[in-house]
Amino acid sequence: MTALPALKHDTLYEQLCKLPENITGEIINGQLHSQPRPSGRHGLAGGTLSIDIGGPFQLGRNGPGGWWIIPEPEVHFVRDTEVAVPDLAGWRRERMPQVPDDHRFEVVPDWVCEILSPSTARQDRIVKLPFYASHGVAYAWLVDPEARTLEAYELNQGHWMLIAALQDDAPVRVAPFDAIEFSLGDLWG
């Protein structure tokens, strides 16, 4: 009797890489999660926040500089095994002096921001926030364009502590970007 060769099954990361271009995939807690590209309102909030924070913190324009602010990075918390794609992520340059040449970011971000949408809000809160905490992300922001809110959290002994809850056009001066102030209303267009 001749042994049949074992069938090769794609790893979760290989499955993630095969997702269509209009789908974002993540591997969190050993499960492949996918979601469609975000809405216009979602993109507007994320893009504007990137400008409001990126100018002062990445480029040093009217702010301290010293950060990388990257939209939708593929963060490998465990290479090809635990992979998340936050809407925005930031790294202090002393922790990540160079942006990687390839698509894998293997340094844990200092800050992540998730822009909530009706289809992702539950996962962002219930799955991703605890995941980020377990990997030592120091700050997390949740921005909800429909409710026009910003919730900011700081990791404290492995648990998220709410440090700000803002709405509408409130002034934003929140860690880790409290060296500047901008209007939350900027994010709503």
mmCIF file with all atom_site columns, C-alpha atoms in Angstrom:
data_model
loop_
_atom_site.group_PDB
_atom_site.id
_atom_site.type_symbol
_atom_site.label_atom_id
_atom_site.label_alt_id
_atom_site.label_comp_id
_atom_site.label_asym_id
_atom_site.label_entity_id
_atom_site.label_seq_id
_atom_site.pdbx_PDB_ins_code
_atom_site.Cartn_x
_atom_site.Cartn_y
_atom_site.Cartn_z
_atom_site.occupancy
_atom_site.B_iso_or_equiv
_atom_site.pdbx_formal_charge
_atom_site.auth_seq_id
_atom_site.auth_comp_id
_atom_site.auth_asym_id
_atom_site.auth_atom_id
_atom_site.pdbx_PDB_model_num
ATOM 1   C CA . MET A 1 1   ? 0.000   0.000  0.000  1.00 0.00 ? 1   MET A CA 1
ATOM 2   C CA . THR A 1 2   ? 1.345   3.412  -0.968 1.00 0.00 ? 2   THR A CA 1
ATOM 3   C CA . ALA A 1 3   ? 0.888   6.302  1.419  1.00 0.00 ? 3   ALA A CA 1
ATOM 4   C CA . LEU A 1 4   ? -0.885  9.296  -0.035 1.00 0.00 ? 4   LEU A CA 1
ATOM 5   C CA . PRO A 1 5   ? 0.831   12.647 0.370  1.00 0.00 ? 5   PRO A CA 1
ATOM 6   C CA . ALA A 1 6   ? -0.660  14.817 3.083  1.00 0.00 ? 6   ALA A CA 1
ATOM 7   C CA . LEU A 1 7   ? -2.929  17.543 1.804  1.00 0.00 ? 7   LEU A CA 1
ATOM 8   C CA . LYS A 1 8   ? -1.492  20.978 2.377  1.00 0.00 ? 8   LYS A CA 1
ATOM 9   C CA . HIS A 1 9   ? -3.881  23.425 4.019  1.00 0.00 ? 9   HIS A CA 1
ATOM 10  C CA . ASP A 1 10  ? -3.231  27.135 3.837  1.00 0.00 ? 10  ASP A CA 1
ATOM 11  C CA . THR A 1 11  ? -2.115  28.755 7.069  1.00 0.00 ? 11  THR A CA 1
ATOM 12  C CA . LEU A 1 12  ? -4.332  31.512 8.403  1.00 0.00 ? 12  LEU A CA 1
ATOM 13  C CA . TYR A 1 13  ? -1.809  34.043 7.146  1.00 0.00 ? 13  TYR A CA 1
ATOM 14  C CA . GLU A 1 14  ? -1.849  32.510 3.670  1.00 0.00 ? 14  GLU A CA 1
ATOM 15  C CA . GLN A 1 15  ? -5.657  32.734 3.766  1.00 0.00 ? 15  GLN A CA 1
ATOM 16  C CA . LEU A 1 16  ? -5.403  36.368 4.875  1.00 0.00 ? 16  LEU A CA 1
ATOM 17  C CA . CYS A 1 17  ? -3.062  37.153 1.955  1.00 0.00 ? 17  CYS A CA 1
ATOM 18  C CA . LYS A 1 18  ? -5.542  35.592 -0.503 1.00 0.00 ? 18  LYS A CA 1
ATOM 19  C CA . LEU A 1 19  ? -8.448  37.848 0.544  1.00 0.00 ? 19  LEU A CA 1
ATOM 20  C CA . PRO A 1 20  ? -9.742  40.133 -2.223 1.00 0.00 ? 20  PRO A CA 1
ATOM 21  C CA . GLU A 1 21  ? -8.259  43.631 -2.378 1.00 0.00 ? 21  GLU A CA 1
ATOM 22  C CA . ASN A 1 22  ? -11.450 45.271 -1.107 1.00 0.00 ? 22  ASN A CA 1
ATOM 23  C CA . ILE A 1 23  ? -11.410 43.184 2.093  1.00 0.00 ? 23  ILE A CA 1
ATOM 24  C CA . THR A 1 24  ? -9.256  43.854 5.160  1.00 0.00 ? 24  THR A CA 1
ATOM 25  C CA . GLY A 1 25  ? -8.177  40.745 7.054  1.00 0.00 ? 25  GLY A CA 1
ATOM 26  C CA . GLU A 1 26  ? -6.793  40.226 10.538 1.00 0.00 ? 26  GLU A CA 1
ATOM 27  C CA . ILE A 1 27  ? -5.780  37.215 12.620 1.00 0.00 ? 27  ILE A CA 1
ATOM 28  C CA . ILE A 1 28  ? -6.780  37.784 16.220 1.00 0.00 ? 28  ILE A CA 1
ATOM 29  C CA . ASN A 1 29  ? -6.701  35.111 18.910 1.00 0.00 ? 29  ASN A CA 1
ATOM 30  C CA . GLY A 1 30  ? -6.116  32.442 16.267 1.00 0.00 ? 30  GLY A CA 1
ATOM 31  C CA . GLN A 1 31  ? -9.142  33.383 14.135 1.00 0.00 ? 31  GLN A CA 1
ATOM 32  C CA . LEU A 1 32  ? -9.260  35.016 10.714 1.00 0.00 ? 32  LEU A CA 1
ATOM 33  C CA . HIS A 1 33  ? -11.527 38.074 10.686 1.00 0.00 ? 33  HIS A CA 1
ATOM 34  C CA . SER A 1 34  ? -12.400 40.040 7.563  1.00 0.00 ? 34  SER A CA 1
ATOM 35  C CA . GLN A 1 35  ? -14.390 43.164 6.831  1.00 0.00 ? 35  GLN A CA 1
ATOM 36  C CA . PRO A 1 36  ? -15.105 45.299 3.770  1.00 0.00 ? 36  PRO A CA 1
ATOM 37  C CA . ARG A 1 37  ? -13.355 48.599 3.137  1.00 0.00 ? 37  ARG A CA 1
ATOM 38  C CA . PRO A 1 38  ? -14.739 51.447 5.266  1.00 0.00 ? 38  PRO A CA 1
ATOM 39  C CA . SER A 1 39  ? -17.426 53.991 4.395  1.00 0.00 ? 39  SER A CA 1
ATOM 40  C CA . GLY A 1 40  ? -16.722 57.549 3.325  1.00 0.00 ? 40  GLY A CA 1
ATOM 41  C CA . ARG A 1 41  ? -17.588 58.936 6.777  1.00 0.00 ? 41  ARG A CA 1
ATOM 42  C CA . HIS A 1 42  ? -15.163 56.442 8.327  1.00 0.00 ? 42  HIS A CA 1
ATOM 43  C CA . GLY A 1 43  ? -12.419 57.397 5.867  1.00 0.00 ? 43  GLY A CA 1
ATOM 44  C CA . LEU A 1 44  ? -12.993 61.121 6.425  1.00 0.00 ? 44  LEU A CA 1
ATOM 45  C CA . ALA A 1 45  ? -12.643 60.767 10.213 1.00 0.00 ? 45  ALA A CA 1
ATOM 46  C CA . GLY A 1 46  ? -9.498  58.653 9.922  1.00 0.00 ? 46  GLY A CA 1
ATOM 47  C CA . GLY A 1 47  ? -7.889  60.859 7.294  1.00 0.00 ? 47  GLY A CA 1
ATOM 48  C CA . THR A 1 48  ? -8.586  64.069 9.189  1.00 0.00 ? 48  THR A CA 1
ATOM 49  C CA . LEU A 1 49  ? -7.317  62.584 12.450 1.00 0.00 ? 49  LEU A CA 1
ATOM 50  C CA . SER A 1 50  ? -4.150  61.499 10.654 1.00 0.00 ? 50  SER A CA 1
ATOM 51  C CA . ILE A 1 51  ? -3.627  65.095 9.512  1.00 0.00 ? 51  ILE A CA 1
ATOM 52  C CA . ASP A 1 52  ? -4.476  66.635 12.914 1.00 0.00 ? 52  ASP A CA 1
ATOM 53  C CA . ILE A 1 53  ? -2.016  64.336 14.702 1.00 0.00 ? 53  ILE A CA 1
ATOM 54  C CA . GLY A 1 54  ? 0.464   63.618 11.909 1.00 0.00 ? 54  GLY A CA 1
ATOM 55  C CA . GLY A 1 55  ? 1.394   67.240 11.252 1.00 0.00 ? 55  GLY A CA 1
ATOM 56  C CA . PRO A 1 56  ? 2.524   68.030 14.791 1.00 0.00 ? 56  PRO A CA 1
ATOM 57  C CA . PHE A 1 57  ? 3.722   64.586 15.855 1.00 0.00 ? 57  PHE A CA 1
ATOM 58  C CA . GLN A 1 58  ? 5.103   62.975 12.703 1.00 0.00 ? 58  GLN A CA 1
ATOM 59  C CA . LEU A 1 59  ? 6.270   66.070 10.828 1.00 0.00 ? 59  LEU A CA 1
ATOM 60  C CA . GLY A 1 60  ? 6.923   68.327 13.829 1.00 0.00 ? 60  GLY A CA 1
ATOM 61  C CA . ARG A 1 61  ? 4.705   71.123 12.434 1.00 0.00 ? 61  ARG A CA 1
ATOM 62  C CA . ASN A 1 62  ? 3.580   73.177 15.444 1.00 0.00 ? 62  ASN A CA 1
ATOM 63  C CA . GLY A 1 63  ? 4.231   70.164 17.644 1.00 0.00 ? 63  GLY A CA 1
ATOM 64  C CA . PRO A 1 64  ? 6.961   68.031 19.169 1.00 0.00 ? 64  PRO A CA 1
ATOM 65  C CA . GLY A 1 65  ? 7.504   65.482 16.346 1.00 0.00 ? 65  GLY A CA 1
ATOM 66  C CA . GLY A 1 66  ? 9.039   62.166 17.330 1.00 0.00 ? 66  GLY A CA 1
ATOM 67  C CA . TRP A 1 67  ? 6.293   59.829 16.076 1.00 0.00 ? 67  TRP A CA 1
ATOM 68  C CA . TRP A 1 68  ? 5.324   57.743 13.064 1.00 0.00 ? 68  TRP A CA 1
ATOM 69  C CA . ILE A 1 69  ? 1.565   57.920 12.377 1.00 0.00 ? 69  ILE A CA 1
ATOM 70  C CA . ILE A 1 70  ? 0.542   55.238 9.868  1.00 0.00 ? 70  ILE A CA 1
ATOM 71  C CA . PRO A 1 71  ? -2.942  54.525 8.435  1.00 0.00 ? 71  PRO A CA 1
ATOM 72  C CA . GLU A 1 72  ? -3.984  50.861 8.315  1.00 0.00 ? 72  GLU A CA 1
ATOM 73  C CA . PRO A 1 73  ? -0.615  49.230 9.067  1.00 0.00 ? 73  PRO A CA 1
ATOM 74  C CA . GLU A 1 74  ? -0.420  45.438 9.105  1.00 0.00 ? 74  GLU A CA 1
ATOM 75  C CA . VAL A 1 75  ? 0.871   44.935 12.653 1.00 0.00 ? 75  VAL A CA 1
ATOM 76  C CA . HIS A 1 76  ? 2.355   41.502 13.343 1.00 0.00 ? 76  HIS A CA 1
ATOM 77  C CA . PHE A 1 77  ? 2.096   41.131 17.105 1.00 0.00 ? 77  PHE A CA 1
ATOM 78  C CA . VAL A 1 78  ? 3.323   37.573 16.498 1.00 0.00 ? 78  VAL A CA 1
ATOM 79  C CA . ARG A 1 79  ? 4.781   37.230 12.986 1.00 0.00 ? 79  ARG A CA 1
ATOM 80  C CA . ASP A 1 80  ? 2.192   35.814 10.570 1.00 0.00 ? 80  ASP A CA 1
ATOM 81  C CA . THR A 1 81  ? 0.187   34.442 13.528 1.00 0.00 ? 81  THR A CA 1
ATOM 82  C CA . GLU A 1 82  ? -1.409  37.389 15.365 1.00 0.00 ? 82  GLU A CA 1
ATOM 83  C CA . VAL A 1 83  ? -2.002  40.212 12.881 1.00 0.00 ? 83  VAL A CA 1
ATOM 84  C CA . ALA A 1 84  ? -4.167  43.308 13.329 1.00 0.00 ? 84  ALA A CA 1
ATOM 85  C CA . VAL A 1 85  ? -4.853  46.273 11.071 1.00 0.00 ? 85  VAL A CA 1
ATOM 86  C CA . PRO A 1 86  ? -5.834  49.270 13.209 1.00 0.00 ? 86  PRO A CA 1
ATOM 87  C CA . ASP A 1 87  ? -7.325  52.210 11.331 1.00 0.00 ? 87  ASP A CA 1
ATOM 88  C CA . LEU A 1 88  ? -4.421  54.329 12.573 1.00 0.00 ? 88  LEU A CA 1
ATOM 89  C CA . ALA A 1 89  ? -1.373  53.449 14.638 1.00 0.00 ? 89  ALA A CA 1
ATOM 90  C CA . GLY A 1 90  ? 1.464   55.467 16.095 1.00 0.00 ? 90  GLY A CA 1
ATOM 91  C CA . TRP A 1 91  ? 4.969   54.604 17.218 1.00 0.00 ? 91  TRP A CA 1
ATOM 92  C CA . ARG A 1 92  ? 7.412   56.757 19.134 1.00 0.00 ? 92  ARG A CA 1
ATOM 93  C CA . ARG A 1 93  ? 10.519  56.984 16.972 1.00 0.00 ? 93  ARG A CA 1
ATOM 94  C CA . GLU A 1 94  ? 12.796  55.981 19.842 1.00 0.00 ? 94  GLU A CA 1
ATOM 95  C CA . ARG A 1 95  ? 10.983  52.610 19.873 1.00 0.00 ? 95  ARG A CA 1
ATOM 96  C CA . MET A 1 96  ? 10.772  52.240 16.067 1.00 0.00 ? 96  MET A CA 1
ATOM 97  C CA . PRO A 1 97  ? 13.497  54.417 14.494 1.00 0.00 ? 97  PRO A CA 1
ATOM 98  C CA . GLN A 1 98  ? 12.654  53.328 10.928 1.00 0.00 ? 98  GLN A CA 1
ATOM 99  C CA . VAL A 1 99  ? 9.430   52.437 9.154  1.00 0.00 ? 99  VAL A CA 1
ATOM 100 C CA . PRO A 1 100 ? 9.747   48.852 7.848  1.00 0.00 ? 100 PRO A CA 1
ATOM 101 C CA . ASP A 1 101 ? 10.597  48.378 4.173  1.00 0.00 ? 101 ASP A CA 1
ATOM 102 C CA . ASP A 1 102 ? 7.939   45.674 3.735  1.00 0.00 ? 102 ASP A CA 1
ATOM 103 C CA . HIS A 1 103 ? 4.300   45.561 4.835  1.00 0.00 ? 103 HIS A CA 1
ATOM 104 C CA . ARG A 1 104 ? 4.920   43.907 8.220  1.00 0.00 ? 104 ARG A CA 1
ATOM 105 C CA . PHE A 1 105 ? 5.143   46.156 11.270 1.00 0.00 ? 105 PHE A CA 1
ATOM 106 C CA . GLU A 1 106 ? 6.629   43.981 14.026 1.00 0.00 ? 106 GLU A CA 1
ATOM 107 C CA . VAL A 1 107 ? 7.020   46.583 16.783 1.00 0.00 ? 107 VAL A CA 1
ATOM 108 C CA . VAL A 1 108 ? 3.944   46.937 19.013 1.00 0.00 ? 108 VAL A CA 1
ATOM 109 C CA . PRO A 1 109 ? 2.413   50.395 18.465 1.00 0.00 ? 109 PRO A CA 1
ATOM 110 C CA . ASP A 1 110 ? 2.356   52.918 21.287 1.00 0.00 ? 110 ASP A CA 1
ATOM 111 C CA . TRP A 1 111 ? -1.109  54.079 20.170 1.00 0.00 ? 111 TRP A CA 1
ATOM 112 C CA . VAL A 1 112 ? -3.916  52.648 18.052 1.00 0.00 ? 112 VAL A CA 1
ATOM 113 C CA . CYS A 1 113 ? -7.123  54.205 16.842 1.00 0.00 ? 113 CYS A CA 1
ATOM 114 C CA . GLU A 1 114 ? -10.168 52.344 15.600 1.00 0.00 ? 114 GLU A CA 1
ATOM 115 C CA . ILE A 1 115 ? -12.821 54.240 13.667 1.00 0.00 ? 115 ILE A CA 1
ATOM 116 C CA . LEU A 1 116 ? -16.089 52.532 14.590 1.00 0.00 ? 116 LEU A CA 1
ATOM 117 C CA . SER A 1 117 ? -18.728 51.624 12.050 1.00 0.00 ? 117 SER A CA 1
ATOM 118 C CA . PRO A 1 118 ? -21.951 49.678 12.602 1.00 0.00 ? 118 PRO A CA 1
ATOM 119 C CA . SER A 1 119 ? -20.375 46.544 11.103 1.00 0.00 ? 119 SER A CA 1
ATOM 120 C CA . THR A 1 120 ? -17.111 46.697 13.124 1.00 0.00 ? 120 THR A CA 1
ATOM 121 C CA . ALA A 1 121 ? -17.921 48.437 16.428 1.00 0.00 ? 121 ALA A CA 1
ATOM 122 C CA . ARG A 1 122 ? -18.621 45.221 18.332 1.00 0.00 ? 122 ARG A CA 1
ATOM 123 C CA . GLN A 1 123 ? -15.428 43.555 17.148 1.00 0.00 ? 123 GLN A CA 1
ATOM 124 C CA . ASP A 1 124 ? -13.354 46.684 17.805 1.00 0.00 ? 124 ASP A CA 1
ATOM 125 C CA . ARG A 1 125 ? -14.618 46.842 21.391 1.00 0.00 ? 125 ARG A CA 1
ATOM 126 C CA . ILE A 1 126 ? -14.998 43.174 22.347 1.00 0.00 ? 126 ILE A CA 1
ATOM 127 C CA . VAL A 1 127 ? -12.171 41.518 20.401 1.00 0.00 ? 127 VAL A CA 1
ATOM 128 C CA . LYS A 1 128 ? -9.586  44.110 19.418 1.00 0.00 ? 128 LYS A CA 1
ATOM 129 C CA . LEU A 1 129 ? -9.361  46.261 22.570 1.00 0.00 ? 129 LEU A CA 1
ATOM 130 C CA . PRO A 1 130 ? -8.547  43.270 24.822 1.00 0.00 ? 130 PRO A CA 1
ATOM 131 C CA . PHE A 1 131 ? -6.157  41.976 22.128 1.00 0.00 ? 131 PHE A CA 1
ATOM 132 C CA . TYR A 1 132 ? -4.294  45.299 22.060 1.00 0.00 ? 132 TYR A CA 1
ATOM 133 C CA . ALA A 1 133 ? -4.132  45.320 25.872 1.00 0.00 ? 133 ALA A CA 1
ATOM 134 C CA . SER A 1 134 ? -2.738  41.794 25.969 1.00 0.00 ? 134 SER A CA 1
ATOM 135 C CA . HIS A 1 135 ? 0.098   42.894 23.671 1.00 0.00 ? 135 HIS A CA 1
ATOM 136 C CA . GLY A 1 136 ? 0.919   46.052 25.644 1.00 0.00 ? 136 GLY A CA 1
ATOM 137 C CA . VAL A 1 137 ? -0.360  48.842 23.398 1.00 0.00 ? 137 VAL A CA 1
ATOM 138 C CA . ALA A 1 138 ? -0.200  51.865 25.734 1.00 0.00 ? 138 ALA A CA 1
ATOM 139 C CA . TYR A 1 139 ? -3.081  53.958 24.321 1.00 0.00 ? 139 TYR A CA 1
ATOM 140 C CA . ALA A 1 140 ? -6.229  53.241 22.312 1.00 0.00 ? 140 ALA A CA 1
ATOM 141 C CA . TRP A 1 141 ? -8.764  55.635 20.881 1.00 0.00 ? 141 TRP A CA 1
ATOM 142 C CA . LEU A 1 142 ? -12.208 54.718 19.588 1.00 0.00 ? 142 LEU A CA 1
ATOM 143 C CA . VAL A 1 143 ? -13.748 57.266 17.222 1.00 0.00 ? 143 VAL A CA 1
ATOM 144 C CA . ASP A 1 144 ? -17.418 56.913 16.298 1.00 0.00 ? 144 ASP A CA 1
ATOM 145 C CA . PRO A 1 145 ? -18.388 59.126 13.316 1.00 0.00 ? 145 PRO A CA 1
ATOM 146 C CA . GLU A 1 146 ? -22.108 58.352 13.675 1.00 0.00 ? 146 GLU A CA 1
ATOM 147 C CA . ALA A 1 147 ? -22.283 59.205 17.380 1.00 0.00 ? 147 ALA A CA 1
ATOM 148 C CA . ARG A 1 148 ? -19.610 61.913 16.877 1.00 0.00 ? 148 ARG A CA 1
ATOM 149 C CA . THR A 1 149 ? -17.587 60.698 19.869 1.00 0.00 ? 149 THR A CA 1
ATOM 150 C CA . LEU A 1 150 ? -14.023 59.950 20.890 1.00 0.00 ? 150 LEU A CA 1
ATOM 151 C CA . GLU A 1 151 ? -13.195 57.585 23.725 1.00 0.00 ? 151 GLU A CA 1
ATOM 152 C CA . ALA A 1 152 ? -9.540  57.492 24.797 1.00 0.00 ? 152 ALA A CA 1
ATOM 153 C CA . TYR A 1 153 ? -8.024  54.725 26.901 1.00 0.00 ? 153 TYR A CA 1
ATOM 154 C CA . GLU A 1 154 ? -4.692  54.254 28.638 1.00 0.00 ? 154 GLU A CA 1
ATOM 155 C CA . LEU A 1 155 ? -3.346  50.823 29.561 1.00 0.00 ? 155 LEU A CA 1
ATOM 156 C CA . ASN A 1 156 ? -2.916  50.526 33.324 1.00 0.00 ? 156 ASN A CA 1
ATOM 157 C CA . GLN A 1 157 ? -1.652  47.222 34.756 1.00 0.00 ? 157 GLN A CA 1
ATOM 158 C CA . GLY A 1 158 ? -3.035  45.293 31.780 1.00 0.00 ? 158 GLY A CA 1
ATOM 159 C CA . HIS A 1 159 ? -6.471  46.964 31.830 1.00 0.00 ? 159 HIS A CA 1
ATOM 160 C CA . TRP A 1 160 ? -7.893  49.863 29.877 1.00 0.00 ? 160 TRP A CA 1
ATOM 161 C CA . MET A 1 161 ? -8.651  53.000 31.860 1.00 0.00 ? 161 MET A CA 1
ATOM 162 C CA . LEU A 1 162 ? -10.936 55.574 30.215 1.00 0.00 ? 162 LEU A CA 1
ATOM 163 C CA . ILE A 1 163 ? -9.043  58.889 30.195 1.00 0.00 ? 163 ILE A CA 1
ATOM 164 C CA . ALA A 1 164 ? -11.381 60.953 27.975 1.00 0.00 ? 164 ALA A CA 1
ATOM 165 C CA . ALA A 1 165 ? -14.881 60.753 26.528 1.00 0.00 ? 165 ALA A CA 1
ATOM 166 C CA . LEU A 1 166 ? -15.585 63.607 24.120 1.00 0.00 ? 166 LEU A CA 1
ATOM 167 C CA . GLN A 1 167 ? -18.369 64.415 21.688 1.00 0.00 ? 167 GLN A CA 1
ATOM 168 C CA . ASP A 1 168 ? -19.421 66.683 18.838 1.00 0.00 ? 168 ASP A CA 1
ATOM 169 C CA . ASP A 1 169 ? -16.926 69.557 18.474 1.00 0.00 ? 169 ASP A CA 1
ATOM 170 C CA . ALA A 1 170 ? -15.223 69.334 21.878 1.00 0.00 ? 170 ALA A CA 1
ATOM 171 C CA . PRO A 1 171 ? -11.588 70.403 22.074 1.00 0.00 ? 171 PRO A CA 1
ATOM 172 C CA . VAL A 1 172 ? -9.267  67.382 22.042 1.00 0.00 ? 172 VAL A CA 1
ATOM 173 C CA . ARG A 1 173 ? -6.119  67.454 24.193 1.00 0.00 ? 173 ARG A CA 1
ATOM 174 C CA . VAL A 1 174 ? -5.673  63.817 25.100 1.00 0.00 ? 174 VAL A CA 1
ATOM 175 C CA . ALA A 1 175 ? -2.670  61.569 25.816 1.00 0.00 ? 175 ALA A CA 1
ATOM 176 C CA . PRO A 1 176 ? -0.487  60.577 24.172 1.00 0.00 ? 176 PRO A CA 1
ATOM 177 C CA . PHE A 1 177 ? -1.027  63.636 21.954 1.00 0.00 ? 177 PHE A CA 1
ATOM 178 C CA . ASP A 1 178 ? -1.849  66.153 24.677 1.00 0.00 ? 178 ASP A CA 1
ATOM 179 C CA . ALA A 1 179 ? 0.893   68.554 23.546 1.00 0.00 ? 179 ALA A CA 1
ATOM 180 C CA . ILE A 1 180 ? -1.599  69.887 20.981 1.00 0.00 ? 180 ILE A CA 1
ATOM 181 C CA . GLU A 1 181 ? -5.291  70.661 20.804 1.00 0.00 ? 181 GLU A CA 1
ATOM 182 C CA . PHE A 1 182 ? -7.700  70.233 17.899 1.00 0.00 ? 182 PHE A CA 1
ATOM 183 C CA . SER A 1 183 ? -11.475 70.237 17.500 1.00 0.00 ? 183 SER A CA 1
ATOM 184 C CA . LEU A 1 184 ? -13.213 66.892 17.450 1.00 0.00 ? 184 LEU A CA 1
ATOM 185 C CA . GLY A 1 185 ? -15.635 68.511 14.989 1.00 0.00 ? 185 GLY A CA 1
ATOM 186 C CA . ASP A 1 186 ? -12.824 68.446 12.384 1.00 0.00 ? 186 ASP A CA 1
ATOM 187 C CA . LEU A 1 187 ? -13.394 64.693 12.056 1.00 0.00 ? 187 LEU A CA 1
ATOM 188 C CA . TRP A 1 188 ? -17.029 65.024 11.037 1.00 0.00 ? 188 TRP A CA 1
ATOM 189 C CA . GLY A 1 189 ? -16.439 67.151 7.927  1.00 0.00 ? 189 GLY A CA 1
#
